[in-house]
Coordinates of C-alpha atoms in Angstrom, one line a residue:
Chain A
X1 CA 0.6 264.9 254.7
X2 CA 4.0 266.3 255.6
X3 CA 5.6 267.4 252.4
X4 CA 4.0 269.3 249.4
X5 CA 5.4 266.7 247.0
X6 CA 3.9 263.8 248.8
X7 CA 0.6 265.7 249.1
X8 CA 0.5 266.6 245.5
X9 CA 1.4 263.2 244.1
X10 CA -0.9 261.4 246.6
X11 CA -4.0 263.6 246.0
X12 CA -3.4 263.6 242.2
X13 CA -3.2 259.8 242.2
X14 CA -6.3 259.6 244.3
X15 CA -8.3 261.9 242.0
X16 CA -6.8 260.2 238.9
X17 CA -8.1 256.8 239.9
X18 CA -11.4 258.3 241.0
X19 CA -11.9 259.7 237.5
X20 CA -11.0 256.3 235.9
X21 CA -13.7 254.7 237.9
X22 CA -16.2 257.2 236.7
X23 CA -15.2 256.7 233.1
X24 CA -15.2 253.0 233.4
X25 CA -18.8 253.0 234.5
X26 CA -19.6 254.0 230.9
X27 CA -18.5 250.5 230.0
X28 CA -21.5 249.2 231.9
X29 CA -23.8 251.8 230.4
X30 CA -22.6 250.6 227.1
X31 CA -22.8 246.9 227.8
X32 CA -26.4 247.3 229.0
X33 CA -27.5 249.3 226.0
X34 CA -25.6 247.0 223.6
X35 CA -27.1 243.8 225.0
X36 CA -30.6 245.2 225.2
X37 CA -30.3 246.4 221.7
X38 CA -29.3 242.9 220.5
X39 CA -32.1 241.1 222.5
X40 CA -35.5 240.6 221.2
X41 CA -38.3 242.6 222.7
X42 CA -39.6 239.7 224.8
X43 CA -36.2 239.4 226.7
X44 CA -35.3 243.1 227.3
X45 CA -35.8 243.4 231.0
X46 CA -34.2 240.1 231.8
X47 CA -31.2 241.0 229.7
X48 CA -30.9 244.4 231.3
X49 CA -31.2 243.2 234.9
X50 CA -28.9 240.2 234.3
X51 CA -26.1 242.5 233.2
X52 CA -26.9 245.2 235.8
X53 CA -26.8 242.8 238.7
X54 CA -23.3 241.8 237.8
X55 CA -22.1 245.2 238.9
X56 CA -23.0 244.9 242.6
X57 CA -22.4 241.1 242.8
X58 CA -18.9 241.3 241.4
X59 CA -18.2 244.4 243.4
X60 CA -19.1 242.6 246.7
X61 CA -17.1 239.6 245.7
X62 CA -14.2 241.8 244.9
X63 CA -14.3 243.3 248.4
X64 CA -14.7 239.9 249.9
X65 CA -11.7 238.2 248.2
X66 CA -11.0 239.5 244.6
X67 CA -8.6 242.4 245.5
X68 CA -6.9 240.3 248.1
X69 CA -6.2 237.6 245.5
X70 CA -4.5 240.2 243.3
X71 CA -2.2 241.6 246.0
X72 CA -1.5 238.4 247.9
X73 CA -0.7 236.1 245.0
X74 CA 1.7 238.2 243.0
X75 CA 4.8 236.2 244.0
X76 CA 3.2 232.9 244.8
X77 CA 4.1 230.2 244.1
X78 CA 7.4 230.9 242.4
X79 CA 9.0 234.0 244.0
X80 CA 7.5 233.1 247.4
X81 CA 5.7 230.2 248.9
X82 CA 3.8 232.3 251.5
X83 CA 0.5 234.1 251.0
X84 CA -0.1 237.0 253.2
X85 CA -3.4 237.8 255.1
X86 CA -2.1 241.3 255.9
X87 CA -2.1 242.9 252.5
X88 CA -4.3 245.8 253.4
X89 CA -7.0 244.5 251.0
X90 CA -8.7 241.9 253.1
X91 CA -12.4 242.7 253.6
X92 CA -11.6 243.5 257.2
X93 CA -8.8 245.9 256.3
X94 CA -8.9 249.3 258.0
X95 CA -7.7 251.0 254.8
X96 CA -10.7 250.1 252.7
X97 CA -12.8 252.6 254.5
X98 CA -12.5 256.3 255.3
X99 CA -9.0 256.6 256.7
X100 CA -6.9 259.7 256.8
X101 CA -3.7 257.8 256.6
X102 CA -4.6 256.2 253.3
X103 CA -5.9 258.0 250.2
X104 CA -5.2 255.4 247.6
X105 CA -6.5 251.9 248.6
X106 CA -10.2 252.7 248.1
X107 CA -9.9 254.2 244.6
X108 CA -7.4 251.5 243.7
X109 CA -9.8 248.8 244.8
X110 CA -12.6 250.5 242.9
X111 CA -10.6 250.6 239.7
X112 CA -9.9 246.9 240.0
X113 CA -13.5 246.1 240.9
X114 CA -14.6 247.9 237.7
X115 CA -12.2 245.8 235.7
X116 CA -13.8 242.8 237.3
X117 CA -17.3 244.0 236.5
X118 CA -16.2 244.5 232.9
X119 CA -14.9 241.0 232.7
X120 CA -18.2 239.6 233.9
X121 CA -20.1 241.7 231.4
X122 CA -18.2 240.0 228.6
X123 CA -19.9 236.7 229.4
X124 CA -23.3 238.4 229.9
X125 CA -23.9 239.4 226.3
X126 CA -22.9 236.1 224.7
X127 CA -25.5 234.1 226.7
X128 CA -28.5 236.4 226.4
X129 CA -32.1 235.2 225.8
X130 CA -31.7 231.7 227.3
X131 CA -29.4 231.9 230.4
X132 CA -30.7 232.1 233.9
X133 CA -29.7 235.1 235.9
X134 CA -28.6 233.0 238.9
X135 CA -26.3 230.9 236.8
X136 CA -24.9 233.9 235.1
X137 CA -24.2 235.6 238.4
X138 CA -22.3 232.6 239.7
X139 CA -20.2 232.7 236.5
X140 CA -19.8 236.5 237.0
X141 CA -18.3 235.9 240.4
X142 CA -15.8 233.5 239.0
X143 CA -14.9 235.6 235.9
X144 CA -15.1 238.9 237.6
X145 CA -13.3 238.1 240.8
X146 CA -11.0 235.1 240.1
X147 CA -10.5 234.2 236.4
X148 CA -8.7 237.4 235.4
X149 CA -7.5 238.4 238.9
X150 CA -5.0 235.6 239.4
X151 CA -3.6 236.1 235.9
X152 CA -3.3 239.8 236.8
X153 CA -1.5 239.0 240.1
X154 CA 1.0 236.9 238.2
X155 CA 1.4 238.7 235.0
X156 CA 0.0 242.2 235.4
X157 CA 2.0 243.6 238.3
X158 CA 5.6 244.8 238.6
X159 CA 6.0 242.2 241.3
X160 CA 4.1 239.5 239.5
X161 CA 6.2 236.3 239.1
X162 CA 5.2 235.8 235.4
X163 CA 6.3 239.4 234.6
X164 CA 9.6 238.9 236.4
X165 CA 10.5 235.3 235.5
X166 CA 8.8 234.9 232.1
X167 CA 9.1 238.5 231.0
X168 CA 5.4 238.6 230.3
X169 CA 4.1 242.0 229.0
X170 CA 0.4 242.9 228.6
X171 CA -0.1 246.5 229.5
X172 CA -3.8 246.9 228.8
X173 CA -4.9 243.4 229.6
X174 CA -5.4 241.7 226.2
X175 CA -4.3 238.3 227.6
X176 CA -4.8 239.1 231.3
X177 CA -8.5 240.0 231.3
X178 CA -10.0 239.7 227.8
X179 CA -8.6 236.3 227.0
X180 CA -9.7 234.5 230.2
X181 CA -13.1 236.2 230.1
X182 CA -13.6 235.6 226.4
X183 CA -12.6 231.9 226.6
X184 CA -14.6 231.4 229.8
X185 CA -17.5 232.6 227.7
X186 CA -16.7 230.0 225.1
X187 CA -16.7 227.3 227.7
X188 CA -20.0 228.4 229.1
X189 CA -21.5 228.6 225.6
X190 CA -20.4 225.0 224.9
X191 CA -22.4 223.9 228.0
X192 CA -25.3 226.3 227.4
X193 CA -26.1 225.6 223.8
X194 CA -27.5 227.9 221.1
X195 CA -30.8 229.8 221.2
X196 CA -33.8 227.9 219.8
X197 CA -34.0 228.6 216.1
X198 CA -30.4 230.0 215.8
X199 CA -29.3 227.1 213.5
X200 CA -31.4 225.7 210.7
X201 CA -32.0 222.0 210.0
X202 CA -28.8 221.9 207.9
X203 CA -26.8 223.7 210.6
X204 CA -26.6 227.0 208.8
X205 CA -26.7 229.8 211.3
X206 CA -29.6 232.3 211.1
X207 CA -29.5 236.0 211.8
X208 CA -31.6 236.8 214.8
X209 CA -32.8 240.4 214.2
X210 CA -31.6 243.1 216.5
X211 CA -34.4 244.7 218.5
X212 CA -32.8 248.1 218.3
X213 CA -29.7 248.8 216.3
X214 CA -29.5 252.4 217.5
X215 CA -29.2 251.2 221.0
X216 CA -26.4 248.9 220.1
X217 CA -24.7 251.8 218.3
X218 CA -24.8 254.1 221.4
X219 CA -23.9 251.2 223.6
X220 CA -20.7 250.4 221.8
X221 CA -19.8 254.1 221.7
X222 CA -20.2 254.2 225.5
X223 CA -17.9 251.2 225.7
X224 CA -15.3 253.0 223.7
X225 CA -15.5 256.0 226.1
X226 CA -15.3 253.6 229.1
X227 CA -12.2 252.0 227.6
X228 CA -10.3 255.4 227.9
X229 CA -10.9 255.0 231.6
X230 CA -9.8 251.4 231.5
X231 CA -6.6 252.3 229.8
X232 CA -5.9 255.2 232.2
X233 CA -6.5 252.9 235.2
X234 CA -3.7 250.7 234.0
X235 CA -1.0 253.3 234.9
X236 CA 0.8 254.5 237.9
X237 CA 0.0 258.2 237.0
X238 CA 2.9 260.0 238.8
X239 CA 5.9 258.4 240.4
X240 CA 9.6 259.0 240.9
X241 CA 11.2 255.9 239.3
X242 CA 14.8 256.9 240.2
X243 CA 16.8 254.4 242.3
X244 CA 17.8 255.5 245.7
X245 CA 20.5 258.2 245.7
X246 CA 19.9 259.1 242.0
X247 CA 18.4 262.3 240.6
X248 CA 14.6 262.2 240.7
X249 CA 12.8 261.1 237.5
X250 CA 9.1 261.9 237.7
X251 CA 6.9 260.1 235.2
X252 CA 3.8 258.1 234.4
X253 CA 4.6 254.4 234.2
X254 CA 2.9 251.3 232.9
X255 CA 1.7 248.6 235.4
X256 CA 5.3 247.2 235.4
X257 CA 6.9 250.4 236.6
X258 CA 8.4 251.2 233.2
X259 CA 8.1 254.9 232.2
X260 CA 5.6 255.7 229.4
X261 CA 3.7 258.7 228.3
X262 CA -0.1 259.2 228.5
X263 CA 0.3 261.1 225.3
X264 CA 1.7 258.2 223.3
X265 CA -0.9 255.8 224.8
X266 CA -3.8 258.1 223.8
X267 CA -2.8 258.2 220.1
X268 CA -2.2 254.4 220.1
X269 CA -5.7 253.8 221.6
X270 CA -7.3 255.9 218.9
X271 CA -5.3 254.2 216.1
X272 CA -6.1 250.8 217.3
X273 CA -9.8 251.8 217.3
X274 CA -9.4 253.2 213.8
X275 CA -7.8 250.0 212.6
X276 CA -10.5 247.8 214.0
X277 CA -13.4 250.0 212.7
X278 CA -12.0 250.2 209.2
X279 CA -11.1 246.6 208.9
X280 CA -14.4 245.3 210.3
X281 CA -16.3 247.6 208.0
X282 CA -14.5 246.4 205.0
X283 CA -14.3 242.7 205.8
X284 CA -17.9 242.5 206.8
X285 CA -19.1 244.3 203.7
X286 CA -20.4 247.2 205.8
X287 CA -22.3 245.2 208.4
X288 CA -23.0 247.7 211.2
X289 CA -22.9 245.1 214.0
X290 CA -19.4 244.0 213.0
X291 CA -18.1 247.4 212.3
X292 CA -18.9 248.6 215.8
X293 CA -17.6 245.4 217.4
X294 CA -14.5 245.8 215.2
X295 CA -13.6 249.0 216.9
X296 CA -13.4 247.1 220.2
X297 CA -11.7 244.1 218.6
X298 CA -9.0 246.5 217.3
X299 CA -8.4 248.0 220.7
X300 CA -8.2 244.7 222.4
X301 CA -5.9 243.2 219.7
X302 CA -3.4 246.0 220.3
X303 CA -3.8 246.5 224.0
X304 CA -1.0 244.3 225.2
X305 CA 1.6 246.5 223.6
X306 CA -0.2 249.8 223.2
X307 CA 2.1 251.4 225.8
X308 CA 5.0 251.2 223.4
X309 CA 3.7 250.6 219.8
X310 CA 4.0 253.2 217.2
X311 CA 0.5 254.4 216.2
X312 CA 0.8 252.9 212.8
X313 CA 1.9 249.6 214.3
X314 CA -1.1 249.8 216.6
X315 CA -3.3 250.3 213.5
X316 CA -1.7 247.3 211.7
X317 CA -2.0 245.0 214.8
X318 CA -5.6 246.1 215.4
X319 CA -6.5 245.5 211.7
X320 CA -4.9 242.0 211.7
X321 CA -6.6 241.0 215.0
X322 CA -10.0 242.2 213.9
X323 CA -9.8 240.3 210.5
X324 CA -8.7 237.2 212.4
X325 CA -11.5 237.5 214.9
X326 CA -14.2 238.0 212.2
X327 CA -13.0 234.9 210.2
X328 CA -12.6 232.8 213.3
X329 CA -16.0 233.7 214.7
X330 CA -17.8 232.7 211.5
X331 CA -15.8 229.5 211.3
X332 CA -16.5 228.5 214.9
X333 CA -20.1 229.4 214.7
X334 CA -20.7 227.2 211.6
X335 CA -18.4 224.4 212.5
X336 CA -19.2 224.0 216.2
X337 CA -22.7 225.6 216.4
X338 CA -21.6 228.1 219.0
X339 CA -24.2 230.8 219.4
X340 CA -22.4 233.9 220.7
X341 CA -25.1 236.5 220.5
X342 CA -22.7 239.5 220.6
X343 CA -19.5 238.2 219.3
X344 CA -17.9 238.3 222.7
X345 CA -15.7 235.3 222.3
X346 CA -14.3 236.7 219.1
X347 CA -13.8 240.3 220.3
X348 CA -12.4 239.5 223.7
X349 CA -11.2 235.9 223.5
X350 CA -9.6 235.6 220.1
X351 CA -8.4 239.2 220.0
X352 CA -7.1 238.9 223.6
X353 CA -5.0 235.9 222.7
X354 CA -3.9 237.5 219.5
X355 CA -2.8 240.7 221.3
X356 CA -0.9 238.8 224.0
X357 CA 1.0 236.7 221.5
X358 CA 1.8 239.5 219.0
X359 CA 3.1 241.8 221.8
X360 CA 5.7 239.1 222.6
X361 CA 7.1 239.4 219.1
X362 CA 6.9 243.1 218.6
X363 CA 8.3 244.0 222.0
X364 CA 10.9 241.3 222.0
X365 CA 13.9 242.6 224.1
X366 CA 12.0 245.3 226.0
X367 CA 12.6 245.4 229.8
X368 CA 9.5 243.7 231.2
X369 CA 9.8 245.3 234.6
X370 CA 11.5 248.3 236.1
X371 CA 12.1 248.1 239.9
X372 CA 12.0 251.3 241.9
X373 CA 11.2 252.3 245.4
X374 CA 8.7 254.8 244.1
X375 CA 6.7 252.2 242.2
X376 CA 7.1 249.7 245.1
X377 CA 8.5 247.1 242.7
X378 CA 11.4 244.9 243.8
X379 CA 13.2 242.3 241.7
X380 CA 13.2 238.7 242.9
X381 CA 16.1 236.4 242.7
X382 CA 16.8 234.5 239.4
X383 CA 14.4 236.5 237.2
X384 CA 14.3 236.4 233.4
X385 CA 14.1 232.7 232.6
X386 CA 14.0 233.7 228.9
X387 CA 16.6 236.4 229.1
X388 CA 17.7 239.5 230.8
X389 CA 19.2 242.8 229.6
X390 CA 22.5 244.3 230.5
X391 CA 21.1 245.6 233.8
X392 CA 19.7 242.2 234.8
X393 CA 16.1 243.1 234.1
X394 CA 13.9 240.4 232.6
X395 CA 13.0 241.0 228.9
X396 CA 9.9 240.5 226.9
X397 CA 10.1 237.4 224.6
X398 CA 7.7 235.6 222.2
X399 CA 8.1 232.4 224.3
X400 CA 7.1 234.1 227.5
X401 CA 4.1 235.9 226.1
X402 CA 2.9 232.8 224.2
X403 CA 3.1 230.5 227.2
X404 CA 1.4 232.9 229.6
X405 CA -1.3 233.9 227.2
X406 CA -2.3 230.3 226.5
X407 CA -2.2 229.5 230.3
X408 CA -4.6 232.4 230.9
X409 CA -7.0 231.7 228.0
X410 CA -7.2 228.0 228.6
X411 CA -6.4 227.4 232.2
X412 CA -8.4 230.3 233.6
X413 CA -10.9 230.7 230.8
X414 CA -12.0 227.8 228.6
X415 CA -11.5 224.9 230.9
X416 CA -13.0 226.3 234.1
X417 CA -15.7 228.1 232.1
X418 CA -16.8 224.8 230.6
X419 CA -16.6 222.9 233.9
X420 CA -18.6 225.6 235.7
X421 CA -21.1 225.7 232.9
X422 CA -21.6 221.9 233.2
X423 CA -22.0 222.1 237.0
X424 CA -24.6 224.8 236.7
X425 CA -26.3 222.9 234.0
X426 CA -26.4 219.8 236.3
X427 CA -28.1 221.8 239.0
X428 CA -30.6 223.3 236.5
X429 CA -29.2 226.8 237.1
X430 CA -27.8 227.5 233.6
X431 CA -30.6 227.5 231.0
X432 CA -34.2 228.5 231.1
X433 CA -36.8 225.8 230.0
X434 CA -37.6 225.8 226.3
X435 CA -41.2 227.1 226.8
X436 CA -39.8 230.1 228.7
X437 CA -37.3 230.8 226.0
X438 CA -40.0 230.7 223.4
X439 CA -42.5 232.8 225.4
X440 CA -39.8 235.3 226.4
X441 CA -37.8 235.7 229.6
X442 CA -39.7 238.8 230.6
X443 CA -42.9 236.8 231.0
X444 CA -45.8 238.9 232.2
X445 CA -43.7 242.0 231.9
X446 CA -43.2 241.8 228.2
X447 CA -46.1 244.3 227.4
X448 CA -44.6 246.8 229.9
X449 CA -41.3 247.2 228.0
X450 CA -42.9 249.3 225.3
X451 CA -46.4 250.2 226.7
X452 CA -47.2 252.4 223.8
X453 CA -46.8 249.6 221.3
X454 CA -48.2 246.7 223.4
X455 CA -51.4 248.6 224.2
X456 CA -50.8 248.9 227.9
X457 CA -50.5 252.6 227.7
X458 CA -53.7 252.9 225.8
X459 CA -55.4 250.7 228.3
X460 CA -54.4 252.9 231.1
X461 CA -55.3 256.1 229.2
X462 CA -58.8 254.7 228.6
X463 CA -59.1 254.0 232.4
X464 CA -57.9 257.5 233.2
X465 CA -60.4 259.1 230.8
X466 CA -63.3 257.1 232.2
X467 CA -62.4 258.1 235.7
X468 CA -62.0 261.8 234.7
X469 CA -65.2 261.6 232.7
X470 CA -63.7 263.4 229.7
Chain B
X1 CA -18.7 255.4 271.8
X2 CA -19.2 254.4 268.2
X3 CA -17.4 257.3 266.6
X4 CA -14.0 256.9 265.0
X5 CA -13.4 260.6 265.0
X6 CA -13.9 262.5 268.2
X7 CA -11.2 265.1 267.9
X8 CA -9.6 267.1 265.1
X9 CA -6.8 268.6 267.1
X10 CA -4.1 266.1 265.9
X11 CA -4.9 265.4 262.3
X12 CA -1.6 263.6 261.6
X13 CA -2.6 261.0 264.1
X14 CA -6.1 260.4 262.8
X15 CA -6.5 257.1 260.9
X16 CA -9.8 255.2 260.8
X17 CA -12.6 257.8 260.6
X18 CA -15.7 255.5 260.5
X19 CA -17.9 254.5 263.3
X20 CA -17.4 251.2 265.1
X21 CA -13.8 250.9 264.1
X22 CA -12.4 247.7 265.4
X23 CA -15.4 245.7 264.3
X24 CA -14.1 245.0 260.8
X25 CA -14.4 241.2 261.2
X26 CA -18.1 241.5 262.0
X27 CA -18.5 243.8 259.0
X28 CA -16.9 241.1 256.8
X29 CA -19.3 238.4 258.2
X30 CA -22.2 240.7 257.4
X31 CA -20.9 241.1 253.8
X32 CA -20.6 237.4 253.4
X33 CA -24.1 236.8 254.8
X34 CA -25.5 239.5 252.5
X35 CA -24.1 237.8 249.4
X36 CA -25.3 234.3 250.5
X37 CA -28.8 235.7 251.2
X38 CA -28.8 237.5 247.9
X39 CA -28.1 234.3 246.0
X40 CA -30.7 232.3 247.9
X41 CA -33.3 234.9 247.3
X42 CA -32.4 235.3 243.7
X43 CA -32.6 231.5 243.1
X44 CA -36.1 231.3 244.6
X45 CA -37.3 234.5 242.8
X46 CA -36.1 233.1 239.5
X47 CA -37.7 229.7 240.1
X48 CA -41.1 231.4 240.8
X49 CA -40.6 233.6 237.7
X50 CA -40.0 230.6 235.4
X51 CA -42.9 228.7 236.8
X52 CA -45.2 231.6 236.2
X53 CA -44.1 231.9 232.6
X54 CA -44.5 228.2 232.1
X55 CA -48.0 228.4 233.5
X56 CA -48.9 231.1 231.1
X57 CA -47.3 229.6 228.1
X58 CA -49.9 227.0 227.2
X59 CA -52.9 229.3 227.7
X60 CA -52.4 232.4 225.7
X61 CA -50.6 234.2 223.0
X62 CA -48.9 237.5 223.3
X63 CA -51.4 240.4 223.0
X64 CA -52.1 243.7 224.7
X65 CA -54.8 241.9 226.8
X66 CA -52.2 239.7 228.3
X67 CA -50.7 242.7 230.1
X68 CA -51.2 242.9 233.8
X69 CA -54.2 244.9 234.7
X70 CA -53.4 248.5 235.6
X71 CA -55.2 250.7 238.1
X72 CA -54.6 254.4 238.9
X73 CA -53.1 253.3 242.2
X74 CA -50.3 251.5 240.4

């Protein structure tokens, strides 16, 4: 690189995104532990592998077309009618491989791929103990590489047409990722049906005991850690946002090119976690499962505006979202017999929608996008359908955020999730047969999960002793 | 030659540094085929697994003796 400034900013950005990828992997450690902790002993290995395989499968799909969708569709179909096949993120692109002229594309792709894997994992937990792995992985490709990616292209990019024309703001993906993934999960659950025995003869839901509450505890803490990386990956870490000819202004920006501080975001992240934990603890009467899930619910409820909220505001939004999710989860479970084993629809779906809608009110009037050559953001013609500021920049409005949030949750989540679930069900790829569900999805491997308890270890020890003649 | 990097004398001109540069379309086809193959294999593997469990279900209850036999070689 020719200048020191270019070299420093480029290499810092490369390393920054690399670290977000490492941190985000903890989300998968957490999801795996959480789901396995919630599963019964007879289903552990199936649960673990079902979730784990979403990582490579979504990753491959993301290289094949996911990242291209994000880059190519940002202006389509409103700002432009053309879709490029030369974005630099096609699977045949020369920049998605070791290339000394490009330090960013690979780590940028990886951060987005990790977002996709996270989205797919949201579905995974809800459908445990009765879903087939094949069906889930097909759903994972849709949710991880399409369902949130097109919303992200339209509403989670400085050049996205929904950000520019509708003033949509959702910095940490409440409505962009969590809402479509959560509502797609609801659609799949409607097609899948509850686990055998989940509902009694009168329709009252039964608690299916956790196999290992300590594993769920650690799992959710790992998810919290991973979410720090998720948040960090939503930034442009260092960029000069000054217009051409003006004095340089170096800063971190949100995904829309608007200056923010990592400092402010960090405290808001923690306060939304605090709000969720405390509210869930209180409203659930000290239920540990809900308390831990509440932390995540709080973060997701406040995520849409956590780049600008005051910490106390983040706390209040997180508390309200968490309480709403808890009440709504129990209502939907009883009323519609939806068996969401980990509360994913509530935490991601309901809180995602809540976060997107609330941000529209609380950030009403904020510039939605800031164009600058440094952030590679340019303003299209006729932006700001719901209003612009004095400089002609589109502004955040309740109307813009409500419309977009509902389009993402229903149009990319619930409806396609239900249709996909029904198609998979029709092909016999969604649900395991009832005898398999009763016996356990691990089948012959059940005794090998805990050999010391099942007797397999003792059996082997006896064999070893007889061979050693001791 | 397969190498994408045969000289380090003009670093500012070095771009693709991986072998067989120029064959990215073929790499893409390999990726697509790999994914399709995975899903086919996974579907068959899961079918066999389900059938095996169904076969066991009517015969036995869960107990240590239902575990697969172990031998030192395993």
